[in-house]
CSV table of C-alpha atoms in Angstrom, one decimal:
chain,number,residue,atom,x,y,z
A,25,MET,CA,0.0,0.0,0.0
A,26,GLY,CA,1.4,3.4,-0.9
A,27,GLU,CA,1.7,6.3,1.5
A,28,GLN,CA,-1.4,8.3,2.0
A,29,VAL,CA,-0.9,11.9,1.0
A,30,THR,CA,-3.1,14.9,1.9
A,31,GLY,CA,-3.4,17.7,-0.6
A,32,ILE,CA,-2.6,21.2,0.7
A,33,GLY,CA,-3.6,24.5,-1.0
A,34,ILE,CA,-1.9,27.7,0.1
A,35,VAL,CA,-3.8,31.0,0.1
A,36,GLY,CA,-1.4,34.0,0.5
A,37,THR,CA,2.0,33.9,-1.1
A,38,GLY,CA,3.9,36.6,0.9
A,39,VAL,CA,7.2,36.3,2.6
A,40,ILE,CA,6.3,33.4,4.9
A,41,SER,CA,5.0,31.2,2.1
A,42,GLY,CA,8.5,30.4,0.9
A,43,THR,CA,9.4,28.9,4.3
A,44,TYR,CA,6.3,26.8,4.4
A,45,LEU,CA,6.9,25.6,0.9
A,46,ASP,CA,10.4,24.6,1.7
A,47,HIS,CA,9.6,22.6,4.8
A,48,LEU,CA,6.3,21.0,3.6
A,49,ALA,CA,8.2,19.6,0.7
A,50,LYS,CA,10.3,17.6,3.2
A,51,LEU,CA,7.4,16.3,5.3
A,52,PRO,CA,5.6,13.0,4.9
A,53,GLY,CA,1.9,12.7,4.2
A,54,VAL,CA,1.4,16.2,2.7
A,55,ASP,CA,1.7,17.6,-0.8
A,56,VAL,CA,1.2,21.2,-1.8
A,57,VAL,CA,-0.9,21.0,-5.0
A,58,ALA,CA,-2.0,24.7,-5.5
A,59,VAL,CA,-1.3,28.2,-4.4
A,60,ALA,CA,-3.5,31.3,-4.6
A,61,ASP,CA,-3.1,35.0,-4.1
A,62,LEU,CA,-5.1,38.2,-4.9
A,63,ASP,CA,-2.0,39.1,-6.9
A,64,ILE,CA,-2.1,36.1,-9.3
A,65,SER,CA,1.4,36.9,-10.6
A,66,ARG,CA,2.8,36.0,-7.2
A,67,ALA,CA,1.1,32.7,-7.2
A,68,GLN,CA,2.1,32.1,-10.8
A,69,ALA,CA,5.7,32.7,-9.9
A,70,ILE,CA,5.6,29.9,-7.4
A,71,ALA,CA,3.9,27.6,-9.9
A,72,ASP,CA,6.4,28.4,-12.6
A,73,GLY,CA,9.2,27.2,-10.3
A,74,ASN,CA,7.3,23.9,-9.4
A,75,PRO,CA,5.3,22.1,-12.1
A,76,ALA,CA,3.5,20.1,-9.5
A,77,ILE,CA,1.9,23.2,-8.1
A,78,ARG,CA,-1.0,25.1,-9.8
A,79,ALA,CA,-1.6,28.8,-9.6
A,80,LEU,CA,-5.3,29.5,-8.9
A,81,SER,CA,-7.6,32.2,-7.7
A,82,PRO,CA,-8.7,31.8,-4.1
A,83,ASP,CA,-12.2,30.6,-5.2
A,84,GLU,CA,-10.7,28.1,-7.6
A,85,LEU,CA,-8.5,26.7,-4.8
A,86,TYR,CA,-11.4,26.4,-2.4
A,87,ALA,CA,-13.3,24.3,-5.0
A,88,ALA,CA,-10.4,22.1,-6.0
A,89,ASP,CA,-11.1,18.4,-5.4
A,90,ASP,CA,-7.4,17.6,-4.6
A,91,VAL,CA,-7.2,20.3,-1.9
A,92,GLU,CA,-8.2,18.8,1.5
A,93,ILE,CA,-6.5,21.4,3.8
A,94,VAL,CA,-6.3,25.1,3.0
A,95,LEU,CA,-3.2,26.7,4.5
A,96,ASN,CA,-4.1,30.3,5.2
A,97,LEU,CA,-1.0,32.6,5.0
A,98,THR,CA,-2.7,35.9,4.5
A,99,ILE,CA,-2.3,39.0,6.8
A,100,PRO,CA,-4.1,38.9,10.2
A,101,ALA,CA,-7.1,40.9,9.0
A,102,ALA,CA,-7.8,38.3,6.3
A,103,HIS,CA,-7.4,35.2,8.5
A,104,ALA,CA,-11.1,34.9,9.5
A,105,PRO,CA,-12.6,35.6,6.0
A,106,VAL,CA,-10.3,33.2,4.3
A,107,HIS,CA,-10.9,30.5,7.0
A,108,HIS,CA,-14.7,31.0,6.6
A,109,ALA,CA,-14.5,30.7,2.8
A,110,ALA,CA,-12.5,27.5,3.0
A,111,LEU,CA,-14.7,25.9,5.7
A,112,GLU,CA,-17.8,26.7,3.7
A,113,ALA,CA,-16.2,24.9,0.7
A,114,GLY,CA,-15.8,21.8,2.9
A,115,LYS,CA,-12.1,22.1,3.5
A,116,HIS,CA,-10.1,21.8,6.7
A,117,VAL,CA,-8.1,24.9,7.5
A,118,TYR,CA,-4.8,25.7,9.1
A,119,GLY,CA,-3.5,29.2,9.4
A,120,GLU,CA,-0.8,31.5,10.6
A,121,LYS,CA,-1.3,33.1,13.9
A,122,PRO,CA,-3.4,34.7,15.3
A,123,LEU,CA,-6.5,32.6,14.6
A,124,ALA,CA,-8.4,35.9,14.0
A,125,VAL,CA,-8.0,39.5,15.0
A,126,ASP,CA,-10.3,39.0,18.0
A,127,ARG,CA,-12.5,36.5,19.7
A,128,ALA,CA,-15.7,37.8,18.0
A,129,GLU,CA,-14.2,36.7,14.6
A,130,ALA,CA,-12.6,33.5,15.9
A,131,GLU,CA,-15.5,31.9,17.8
A,132,PRO,CA,-17.8,31.4,14.8
A,133,LEU,CA,-15.0,29.7,12.9
A,134,LEU,CA,-14.7,27.0,15.6
A,135,LYS,CA,-18.5,26.6,15.9
A,136,TYR,CA,-18.9,26.2,12.1
A,137,ALA,CA,-16.0,23.7,11.9
A,138,ALA,CA,-17.4,21.6,14.7
A,139,ALA,CA,-20.9,21.6,13.3
A,140,ASN,CA,-19.5,20.4,9.9
A,141,ASN,CA,-16.9,17.9,11.1
A,142,LEU,CA,-14.1,20.0,9.9
A,143,ARG,CA,-10.7,20.7,11.5
A,144,VAL,CA,-9.2,24.1,12.4
A,145,GLY,CA,-5.5,24.3,13.0
A,146,CYS,CA,-3.3,27.3,13.8
A,147,ALA,CA,0.3,28.3,14.2
A,148,PRO,CA,2.6,28.4,16.0
A,149,ASP,CA,3.7,24.8,15.6
A,150,THR,CA,7.2,25.7,16.9
A,151,VAL,CA,6.1,24.2,20.3
A,152,LEU,CA,6.1,20.8,18.5
A,153,GLY,CA,9.9,20.9,18.1
A,154,THR,CA,12.5,19.5,20.4
A,155,GLY,CA,13.0,22.8,22.3
A,156,THR,CA,9.6,23.3,24.0
A,157,GLN,CA,8.8,19.5,24.0
A,158,THR,CA,12.1,18.7,25.9
A,159,ALA,CA,11.2,21.5,28.4
A,160,ARG,CA,7.7,20.0,28.8
A,161,ALA,CA,9.2,16.5,29.3
A,162,VAL,CA,11.4,17.9,32.1
A,163,ILE,CA,8.4,19.5,33.8
A,164,ASP,CA,6.2,16.4,33.4
A,165,ARG,CA,8.9,14.2,34.9
A,166,GLY,CA,8.9,16.5,38.0
A,167,ASP,CA,12.6,17.5,37.6
A,168,ILE,CA,11.9,21.0,38.9
A,169,GLY,CA,9.2,20.0,41.4
A,170,VAL,CA,5.9,21.8,41.2
A,171,PRO,CA,6.0,24.8,38.8
A,172,THR,CA,5.2,28.0,40.6
A,173,ALA,CA,6.3,30.8,38.3
A,174,ALA,CA,7.7,31.7,34.9
A,175,THR,CA,9.0,34.7,32.9
A,176,ALA,CA,8.5,35.3,29.2
A,177,SER,CA,10.1,38.1,27.3
A,178,PHE,CA,9.9,39.2,23.6
A,179,PHE,CA,11.6,42.4,22.5
A,180,THR,CA,12.6,44.1,19.2
A,181,PRO,CA,13.0,47.8,18.2
A,182,GLY,CA,10.4,47.2,15.4
A,183,HIS,CA,9.7,45.3,12.2
A,184,GLU,CA,10.0,48.4,10.1
A,185,LEU,CA,13.8,48.1,10.3
A,186,TRP,CA,13.7,45.0,8.1
A,187,HIS,CA,10.3,44.5,6.5
A,188,PRO,CA,9.5,46.5,3.3
A,189,ALA,CA,5.8,46.7,4.1
A,190,PRO,CA,5.5,46.6,7.9
A,191,GLU,CA,2.2,48.5,8.4
A,192,PHE,CA,0.1,45.4,9.3
A,193,TYR,CA,2.4,44.8,12.4
A,194,TYR,CA,1.0,48.1,13.8
A,195,GLN,CA,-2.7,47.7,12.9
A,196,PRO,CA,-5.4,45.8,14.8
A,197,GLY,CA,-4.4,42.2,14.8
A,198,GLY,CA,-0.8,43.2,15.1
A,199,GLY,CA,1.4,44.7,17.8
A,200,PRO,CA,3.8,42.7,19.9
A,201,VAL,CA,1.0,41.0,21.8
A,202,LEU,CA,-0.9,39.5,18.8
A,203,ASP,CA,2.2,39.3,16.5
A,204,MET,CA,4.7,37.5,18.8
A,205,GLY,CA,2.5,36.8,21.8
A,206,PRO,CA,1.1,33.6,20.3
A,207,TYR,CA,4.5,31.9,20.3
A,208,TYR,CA,5.1,32.7,23.9
A,209,VAL,CA,1.6,32.0,25.3
A,210,THR,CA,1.2,28.8,23.2
A,211,SER,CA,4.5,27.6,24.7
A,212,LEU,CA,3.5,28.6,28.2
A,213,VAL,CA,0.1,26.8,27.9
A,214,THR,CA,2.0,23.7,26.6
A,215,LEU,CA,4.3,23.9,29.6
A,216,LEU,CA,2.1,25.1,32.4
A,217,GLY,CA,-1.5,24.7,31.3
A,218,PRO,CA,-4.3,27.2,30.5
A,219,VAL,CA,-4.6,30.7,31.9
A,220,ARG,CA,-7.6,31.9,34.0
A,221,ARG,CA,-6.8,35.5,34.8
A,222,VAL,CA,-4.5,38.3,33.6
A,223,THR,CA,-3.3,41.8,34.6
A,224,ALA,CA,-1.4,44.2,32.3
A,225,ARG,CA,-0.1,47.6,31.5
A,226,ALA,CA,0.6,49.0,28.0
A,227,GLY,CA,2.3,51.9,26.3
A,228,GLN,CA,3.2,53.2,22.9
A,229,SER,CA,6.5,55.0,22.3
A,230,LYS,CA,5.7,56.6,18.9
A,231,GLN,CA,2.6,57.8,17.0
A,232,GLU,CA,4.2,56.9,13.7
A,233,ARG,CA,7.1,54.8,12.4
A,234,LYS,CA,9.4,55.0,9.4
A,235,ILE,CA,10.1,52.2,6.9
A,236,HIS,CA,13.9,51.6,6.7
A,237,THR,CA,14.2,49.1,3.8
A,238,GLY,CA,12.8,48.3,0.3
A,239,PRO,CA,11.3,50.7,-2.3
A,240,ARG,CA,9.3,52.6,0.2
A,241,ALA,CA,12.2,53.4,2.6
A,242,GLY,CA,11.7,56.7,4.2
A,243,GLU,CA,7.9,56.6,4.2
A,244,THR,CA,6.1,56.9,7.5
A,245,PHE,CA,2.9,55.2,8.7
A,246,PRO,CA,0.6,55.5,11.8
A,247,VAL,CA,0.8,53.2,14.8
A,248,GLN,CA,-2.6,52.0,15.9
A,249,VAL,CA,-1.8,49.5,18.7
A,250,PRO,CA,0.2,49.4,21.9
A,251,THR,CA,3.8,48.6,21.3
A,252,HIS,CA,5.0,47.8,24.8
A,253,VAL,CA,2.9,45.5,27.1
A,254,THR,CA,3.8,43.9,30.4
A,255,GLY,CA,1.6,41.8,32.6
A,256,VAL,CA,1.0,38.7,34.7
A,257,LEU,CA,-0.7,35.4,33.6
A,258,GLU,CA,-2.4,33.4,36.4
A,259,HIS,CA,-2.5,29.8,35.2
A,260,GLU,CA,-5.3,27.4,36.3
A,261,SER,CA,-2.6,25.5,38.1
A,262,GLY,CA,-1.8,28.5,40.3
A,263,ALA,CA,1.6,29.2,38.6
A,264,LEU,CA,2.2,32.9,37.8
A,265,THR,CA,4.0,34.0,34.6
A,266,THR,CA,5.4,37.5,34.2
A,267,VAL,CA,5.3,38.6,30.5
A,268,LEU,CA,7.0,41.4,28.6
A,269,MET,CA,6.2,42.0,24.9
A,270,SER,CA,7.7,45.0,23.1
A,271,PHE,CA,8.5,46.7,19.8
A,272,ASP,CA,10.2,49.5,21.8
A,273,ILE,CA,13.4,47.8,23.1
A,274,TRP,CA,16.7,48.2,21.2
A,275,ALA,CA,18.7,45.5,23.1
A,276,ALA,CA,18.3,43.4,26.2
A,277,ARG,CA,19.7,40.3,28.0
A,278,LEU,CA,16.4,39.0,29.2
A,279,PRO,CA,15.7,35.3,28.9
A,280,ARG,CA,13.0,34.2,26.4
A,281,ILE,CA,11.3,31.8,28.8
A,282,GLU,CA,12.2,30.5,32.3
A,283,VAL,CA,10.1,28.2,34.4
A,284,HIS,CA,10.7,28.0,38.2
A,285,GLY,CA,9.5,25.2,40.5
A,286,THR,CA,9.8,24.1,44.0
A,287,GLU,CA,12.9,22.0,43.3
A,288,GLY,CA,14.6,23.9,40.5
A,289,SER,CA,14.5,26.2,37.5
A,290,LEU,CA,14.3,25.6,33.7
A,291,SER,CA,15.6,27.7,30.8
A,292,VAL,CA,13.5,27.3,27.7
A,293,PRO,CA,14.7,28.2,24.2
A,294,ASP,CA,13.2,30.9,22.0
A,295,PRO,CA,9.6,29.7,21.2
A,296,ASN,CA,9.9,31.3,17.8
A,297,GLY,CA,12.2,28.4,17.0
A,298,PHE,CA,11.7,24.7,16.9
A,299,ASP,CA,14.8,23.6,18.8
A,300,GLY,CA,17.5,25.1,21.0
A,301,LYS,CA,19.2,24.4,24.3
A,302,VAL,CA,17.2,23.5,27.4
A,303,GLU,CA,19.0,24.0,30.7
A,304,ILE,CA,18.1,23.1,34.3
A,305,ALA,CA,19.3,24.2,37.7
A,306,THR,CA,18.1,22.3,40.7
A,307,THR,CA,18.4,22.2,44.5
A,308,ALA,CA,21.1,19.5,44.0
A,309,ASN,CA,23.0,21.5,41.3
A,310,ARG,CA,22.4,25.2,41.0
A,311,ASP,CA,24.7,25.6,38.0
A,312,TRP,CA,22.9,25.6,34.7
A,313,THR,CA,23.2,22.2,33.0
A,314,GLU,CA,22.0,21.3,29.5
A,315,VAL,CA,19.2,18.7,29.3
A,316,PRO,CA,19.4,16.0,26.6
A,317,VAL,CA,16.7,16.1,24.0
A,318,ALA,CA,13.6,14.3,25.5
A,319,GLY,CA,10.8,14.9,23.0
A,320,GLY,CA,9.6,16.7,19.9
A,321,TYR,CA,9.8,16.5,16.2
A,322,ALA,CA,13.5,16.6,15.4
A,323,GLY,CA,14.6,18.9,12.6
A,324,ALA,CA,11.1,20.5,12.4
A,325,GLY,CA,10.2,23.6,10.5
A,326,ARG,CA,7.1,25.6,9.7
A,327,GLY,CA,4.5,23.3,8.4
A,328,VAL,CA,5.0,20.4,10.9
A,329,GLY,CA,1.7,21.4,12.5
A,330,VAL,CA,0.0,21.0,9.1
A,331,ALA,CA,1.5,17.6,8.7
A,332,ASP,CA,0.5,16.7,12.2
A,333,MET,CA,-3.1,17.8,11.4
A,334,ALA,CA,-3.1,15.9,8.1
A,335,ARG,CA,-2.1,12.7,10.0
A,336,ALA,CA,-4.9,13.3,12.5
A,337,VAL,CA,-7.5,13.9,9.7
A,338,ARG,CA,-6.5,10.5,8.2
A,339,THR,CA,-6.5,8.6,11.5
A,340,GLY,CA,-9.3,10.4,13.3
A,341,GLN,CA,-7.0,11.4,16.2
A,342,PRO,CA,-6.7,14.8,17.7
A,343,HIS,CA,-4.2,17.2,16.2
A,344,ARG,CA,-1.9,19.2,18.4
A,345,ALA,CA,-1.9,22.8,17.0
A,346,ASP,CA,-5.7,22.9,17.1
A,347,GLY,CA,-8.3,25.6,17.0
A,348,ALA,CA,-9.3,25.4,20.7
A,349,LEU,CA,-5.7,26.0,21.8
A,350,ALA,CA,-5.4,28.9,19.3
A,351,TYR,CA,-8.6,30.4,20.5
A,352,HIS,CA,-7.5,30.2,24.2
A,353,VAL,CA,-4.2,31.8,23.3
A,354,LEU,CA,-6.0,34.6,21.4
A,355,ASP,CA,-8.4,35.0,24.4
A,356,VAL,CA,-5.4,35.3,26.8
A,357,LEU,CA,-3.7,37.9,24.5
A,358,GLU,CA,-6.9,39.9,23.9
A,359,SER,CA,-7.6,39.8,27.7
A,360,LEU,CA,-4.1,41.2,28.3
A,361,LEU,CA,-4.8,44.2,26.1
A,362,GLU,CA,-8.2,44.7,27.8
A,363,ALA,CA,-6.7,44.5,31.2
A,364,ALA,CA,-4.2,47.2,30.2
A,365,ALA,CA,-7.0,49.4,28.7
A,366,GLN,CA,-9.3,48.9,31.7
A,367,ASP,CA,-6.6,49.1,34.4
A,368,GLN,CA,-8.0,46.0,36.2
A,369,PRO,CA,-7.6,42.2,36.1
A,370,VAL,CA,-9.6,40.4,33.4
A,371,ASP,CA,-10.8,36.8,33.8
A,372,VAL,CA,-10.1,34.6,30.8
A,373,ALA,CA,-13.4,33.0,29.8
A,374,SER,CA,-12.0,30.1,27.7
A,375,THR,CA,-9.8,27.2,28.6
A,376,ALA,CA,-7.8,24.6,26.7
A,377,THR,CA,-6.4,21.1,27.1
A,378,ARG,CA,-2.6,20.7,26.9
A,379,PRO,CA,-2.0,18.9,23.6
A,380,ALA,CA,-0.5,15.5,23.7
A,381,ALA,CA,3.2,15.5,24.1
A,382,VAL,CA,5.3,14.7,21.1
A,383,PRO,CA,7.4,11.6,21.9
A,384,LEU,CA,11.1,11.6,21.3
A,385,GLY,CA,11.9,10.4,17.8
A,386,ALA,CA,8.4,11.0,16.6
A,387,SER,CA,7.4,11.6,12.9
A,388,PRO,CA,4.3,13.7,12.0
A,389,GLU,CA,3.2,10.7,10.0
A,390,LEU,CA,3.3,8.3,13.0
A,391,ALA,CA,3.0,10.3,16.3
């Protein structure tokens, strides 16, 4: 019997699509068969370089019989409309983060999918790599005792320094919280479980920013979202995570994620990557010591969550980077922004189940 392969159709052929195409080509059980973009010339350029991929309009892609999963790589404001269109065409959907620009857009997606026996998946899938999964294995083994606290820090001086069209990072659906927050909160939920309450403060250093690269270098654009947010996540377990997410910091030496327990501390690698060094310090040895890889998809890249979901579609099992987790992460992030705006704690209405751990040596086709 030949290997079962799930056809993938990509909508949105911007910068990130190249990374997905490269990695999906290496993964078992998935095959990109079509790409679509409002600018058909961009889709055609991809098809011209790969005869196995067709360039289609979005509507043609949704209707294609050989597309089973639509991979939505559009800008955040288009996530929900593209998801809806694909679901209404009977396709499973997997998208870049966030799931939608807010809960009001995201909730109907999950309800429609559930009512029609369709799957929703969402980045980040970086948590399925050896970095976060090794850290999870350490916590689950009890190596640091009972987790009681964590810190999470993301910082950059701004995407306008490298991106030729950075405006969407500073519009609703963007900002450091909704742009990079999904990596951190998805990792934190994977490690420590769901969040029940948040507090936060927010600021904005500039009213407008200047593009530094590309044909529009020198142009300015307005900033419509907070660009520096700090807060505390209260997990259902009782653990407290202090978070900092900023587009206003030129340089820092803050750790990306650390988890502290009753018997030790854990250094977790950058959740924007799939691997990285995991280190532990315990009551017995307070010097940082590297932990051997203990879980996760080795050598993973963007798209492993799509392959994990395709396997789950074929087998009827749950997939890990699922819509319920993405919705809870979005709920936490939106609650952070609300807590800052209201100057008071906000209860997080949703919850989520920690996805199944990825065993050491697993393949998306088999795990």
